Coordinates of C-alpha atoms in Angstrom, one line a residue:
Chain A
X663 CA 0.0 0.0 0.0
X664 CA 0.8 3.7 -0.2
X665 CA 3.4 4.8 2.0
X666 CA 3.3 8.1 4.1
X667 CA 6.3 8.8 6.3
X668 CA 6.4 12.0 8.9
X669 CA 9.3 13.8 10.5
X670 CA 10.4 13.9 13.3
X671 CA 8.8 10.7 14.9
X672 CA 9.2 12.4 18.2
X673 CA 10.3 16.1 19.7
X674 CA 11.4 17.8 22.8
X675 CA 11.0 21.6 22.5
X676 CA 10.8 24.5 25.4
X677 CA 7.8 26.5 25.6
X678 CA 7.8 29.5 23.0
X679 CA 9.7 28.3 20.5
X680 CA 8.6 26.7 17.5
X681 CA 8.8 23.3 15.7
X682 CA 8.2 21.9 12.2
X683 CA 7.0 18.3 11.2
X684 CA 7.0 17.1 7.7
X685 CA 4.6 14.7 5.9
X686 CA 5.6 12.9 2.8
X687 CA 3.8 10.8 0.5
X688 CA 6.8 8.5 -0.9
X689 CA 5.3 6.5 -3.7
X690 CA 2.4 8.6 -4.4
X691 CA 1.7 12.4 -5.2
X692 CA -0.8 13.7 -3.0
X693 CA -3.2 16.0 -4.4
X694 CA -4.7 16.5 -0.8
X695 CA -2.8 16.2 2.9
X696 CA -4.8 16.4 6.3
X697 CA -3.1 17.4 9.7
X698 CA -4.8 15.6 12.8
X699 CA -4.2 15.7 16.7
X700 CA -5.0 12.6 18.6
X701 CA -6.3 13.2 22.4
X702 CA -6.0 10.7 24.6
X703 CA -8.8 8.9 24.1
X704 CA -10.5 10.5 21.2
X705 CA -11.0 10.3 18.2
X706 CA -8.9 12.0 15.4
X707 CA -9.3 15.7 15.7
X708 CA -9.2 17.4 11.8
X709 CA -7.4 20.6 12.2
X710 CA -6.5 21.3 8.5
X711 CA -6.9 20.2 4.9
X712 CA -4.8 21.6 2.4
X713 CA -4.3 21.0 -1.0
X714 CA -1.1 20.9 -3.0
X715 CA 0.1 24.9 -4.0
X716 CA -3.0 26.5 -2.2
X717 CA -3.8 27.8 1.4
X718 CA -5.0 25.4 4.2
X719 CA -8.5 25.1 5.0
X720 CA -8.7 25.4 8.8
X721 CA -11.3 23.6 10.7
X722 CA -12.7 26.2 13.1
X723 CA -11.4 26.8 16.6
X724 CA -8.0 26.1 15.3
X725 CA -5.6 29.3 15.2
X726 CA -4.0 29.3 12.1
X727 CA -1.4 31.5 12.8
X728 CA 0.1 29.0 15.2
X729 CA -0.4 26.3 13.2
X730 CA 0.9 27.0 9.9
X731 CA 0.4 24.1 7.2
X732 CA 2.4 24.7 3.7
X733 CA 1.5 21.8 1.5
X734 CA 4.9 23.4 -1.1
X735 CA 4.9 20.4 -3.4
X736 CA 2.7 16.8 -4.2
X737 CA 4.9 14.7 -1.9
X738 CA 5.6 16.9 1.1
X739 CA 3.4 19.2 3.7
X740 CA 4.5 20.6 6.8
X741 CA 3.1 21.5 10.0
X742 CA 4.7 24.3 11.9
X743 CA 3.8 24.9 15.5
X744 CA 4.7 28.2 16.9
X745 CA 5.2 29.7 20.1
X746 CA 4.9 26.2 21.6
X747 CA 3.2 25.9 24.7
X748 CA 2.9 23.0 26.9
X749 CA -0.9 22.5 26.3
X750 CA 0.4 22.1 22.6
X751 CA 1.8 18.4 23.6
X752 CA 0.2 16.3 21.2
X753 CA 0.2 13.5 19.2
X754 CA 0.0 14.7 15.6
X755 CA -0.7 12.7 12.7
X756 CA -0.8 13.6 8.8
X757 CA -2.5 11.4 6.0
X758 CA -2.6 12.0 2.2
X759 CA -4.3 10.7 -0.8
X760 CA -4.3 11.4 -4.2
X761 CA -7.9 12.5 -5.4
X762 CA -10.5 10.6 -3.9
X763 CA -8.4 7.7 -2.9
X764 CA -8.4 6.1 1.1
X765 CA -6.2 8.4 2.8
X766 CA -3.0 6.4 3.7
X767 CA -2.0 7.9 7.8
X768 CA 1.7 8.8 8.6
X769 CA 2.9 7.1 11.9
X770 CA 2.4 10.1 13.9
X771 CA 4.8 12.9 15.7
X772 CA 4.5 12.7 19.7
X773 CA 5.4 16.3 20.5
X774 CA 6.4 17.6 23.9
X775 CA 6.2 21.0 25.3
X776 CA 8.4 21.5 28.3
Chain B
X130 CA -22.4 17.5 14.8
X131 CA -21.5 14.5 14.3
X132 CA -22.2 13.1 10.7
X133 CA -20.5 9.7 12.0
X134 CA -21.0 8.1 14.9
X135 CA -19.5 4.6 16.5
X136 CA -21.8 4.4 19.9
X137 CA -19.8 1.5 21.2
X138 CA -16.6 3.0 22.4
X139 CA -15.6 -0.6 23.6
X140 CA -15.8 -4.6 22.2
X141 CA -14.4 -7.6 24.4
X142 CA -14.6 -10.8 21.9
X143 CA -13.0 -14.4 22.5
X144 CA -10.5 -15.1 20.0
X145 CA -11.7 -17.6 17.3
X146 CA -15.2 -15.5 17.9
X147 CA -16.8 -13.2 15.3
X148 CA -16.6 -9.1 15.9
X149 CA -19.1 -6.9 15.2
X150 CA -18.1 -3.2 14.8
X151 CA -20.9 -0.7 14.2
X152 CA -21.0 2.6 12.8
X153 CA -23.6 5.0 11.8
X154 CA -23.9 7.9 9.7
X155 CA -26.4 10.9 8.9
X156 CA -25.6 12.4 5.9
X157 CA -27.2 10.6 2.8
X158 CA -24.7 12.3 0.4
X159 CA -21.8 10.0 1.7
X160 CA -20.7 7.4 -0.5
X161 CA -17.8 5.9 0.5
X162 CA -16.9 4.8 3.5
X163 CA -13.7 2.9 4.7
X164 CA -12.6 1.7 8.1
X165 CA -9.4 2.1 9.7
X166 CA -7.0 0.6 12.0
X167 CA -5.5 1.9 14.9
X168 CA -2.8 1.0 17.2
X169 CA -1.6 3.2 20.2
X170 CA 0.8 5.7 19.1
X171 CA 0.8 4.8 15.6
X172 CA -1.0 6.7 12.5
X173 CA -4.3 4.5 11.4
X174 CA -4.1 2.6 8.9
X175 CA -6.7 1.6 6.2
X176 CA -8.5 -1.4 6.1
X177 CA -10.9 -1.7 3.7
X178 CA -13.5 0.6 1.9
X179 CA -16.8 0.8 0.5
X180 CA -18.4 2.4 -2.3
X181 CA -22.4 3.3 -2.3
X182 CA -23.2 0.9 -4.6
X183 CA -22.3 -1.9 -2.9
X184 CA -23.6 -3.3 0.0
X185 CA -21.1 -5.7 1.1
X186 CA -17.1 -5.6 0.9
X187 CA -14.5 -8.6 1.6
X188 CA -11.0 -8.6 2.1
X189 CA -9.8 -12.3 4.2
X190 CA -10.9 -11.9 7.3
X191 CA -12.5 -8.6 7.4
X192 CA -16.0 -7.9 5.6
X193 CA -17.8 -4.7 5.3
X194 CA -21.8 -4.1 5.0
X195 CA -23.3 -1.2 3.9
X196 CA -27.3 -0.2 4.8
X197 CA -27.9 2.5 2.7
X198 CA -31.4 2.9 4.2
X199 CA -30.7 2.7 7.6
X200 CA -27.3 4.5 7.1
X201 CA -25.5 1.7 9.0
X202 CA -22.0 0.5 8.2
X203 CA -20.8 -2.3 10.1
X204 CA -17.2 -4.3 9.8
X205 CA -16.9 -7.7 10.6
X206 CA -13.8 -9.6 11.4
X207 CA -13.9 -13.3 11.6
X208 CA -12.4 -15.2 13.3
X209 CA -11.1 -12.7 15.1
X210 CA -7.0 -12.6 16.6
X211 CA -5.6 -11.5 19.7
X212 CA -3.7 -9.0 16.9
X213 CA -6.9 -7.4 16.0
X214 CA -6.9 -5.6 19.2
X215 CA -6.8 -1.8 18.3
X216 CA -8.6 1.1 17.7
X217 CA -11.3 0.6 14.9
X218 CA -12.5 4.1 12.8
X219 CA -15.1 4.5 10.8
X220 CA -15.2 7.2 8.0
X221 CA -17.6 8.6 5.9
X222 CA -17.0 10.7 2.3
X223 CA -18.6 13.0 0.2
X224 CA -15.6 15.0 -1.0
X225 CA -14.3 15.2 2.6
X226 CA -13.9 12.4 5.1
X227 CA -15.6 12.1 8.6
X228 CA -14.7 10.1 11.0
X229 CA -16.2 8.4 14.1
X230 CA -14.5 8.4 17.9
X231 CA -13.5 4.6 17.6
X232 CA -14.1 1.5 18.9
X233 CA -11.8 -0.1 20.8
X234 CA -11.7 -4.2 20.5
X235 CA -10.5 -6.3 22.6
X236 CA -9.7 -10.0 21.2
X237 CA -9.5 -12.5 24.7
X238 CA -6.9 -15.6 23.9

């Protein structure tokens, strides 16, 4: 099956600075990439959808200015959190497809706040 | 609002046993739907999928029904492994996907 890895798999940062994960589609070219945050517990939480060489689409309540998505090319998006706070600590997940095909999930990117 | 919905947040079934995962939906303009695979900390993976012309999907061990009219989608594994034990989503698609909260199985050796 398709193949979608993310980067880092884990990270440490301090509070109020800022950290990047990348999502890549490695044997596909993803026409559409989805960021999600898992709470303990929950389900999947959306937070953005974004389409290769346009803006993200922001599901409401989340701030888009501290989450930035740039979805620069069909194989790579990226998730920047800025400002980092500890409530920020999340699991954070990324899945791609191409068209309307099943959306193929990275592993994830267990992020910690200190 | 929640267009999908899995009201069992929980399963317990002894291995060798069928499962029964349940999800329903409100939107009649899905029409495809596909359940996932969870494990803890990992990304879900996809299991198998359904279009709305169909009304039943088979992959080995895992079948998927489809009830348009009562807008019930339901996954069944049989027999089920101690493996299977994960988080089970359901999603839902008309252009964008939906997904439920999960069930969580449990398969007993």
């Amino acid at each position: 099956g398709a193949v979608v890895s993310q980067h880092p798999s884990r990270v440490i940062c301090k509070s109020g600075t800022s950290v990047k994960i990348e999502c890549r589609s490695l044997d596909f070219q993803a026409t559409t990439m989805f960021w999600y945050r898992q709470f303990p517990k929950q389900s999947l939480m959306l937070m953005a959808t974004s389409n290769e060489g346009s803006k993200a689409t922001y599901e409401q309540g989340v701030e888009k200015d501290k989450f930035l998505i740039n979805h620069a090319s069909l194989t790579l998006s990226t998730l920047t959190v800025t400002s980092a706070h500890p409530e920020d600590s999340s699991f954070y997940i990324c899945s791609a497809r191409q068209y309307r095909e099943p959306q193929y999930f990275g592993p994830g990117t267990r992020l910690t706040v200190t | 609002d929640q267009q999908v919905k899995q009201n069992s947040p929980s399963l317990s079934v002894q291995e060798g046993r069928i499962s029964i995962l349940n999800c329903d939906y409100t939107n009649s303009m899905f029409d495809y739907f596909l359940w996932y695979k969870k494990y803890p900390a990992e990304g879900p993976t996809f299991l198998i999928s359904i279009s709305s012309i169909k009304d039943k999907n088979e992959d080995g061990r895992f079948t998927v029904f489809l009830n348009k009219s009562a807008k019930h989608l339901s996954l069944h594994i049989v027999p089920s492994q101690p493996g299977d034990s994960a988080v089970y989503f359901c999603a839902a698609s008309a252009g964008q996907f939906y997904f439920g909260t999960g069930t969580s199985l449990t398969v007993i050796p």
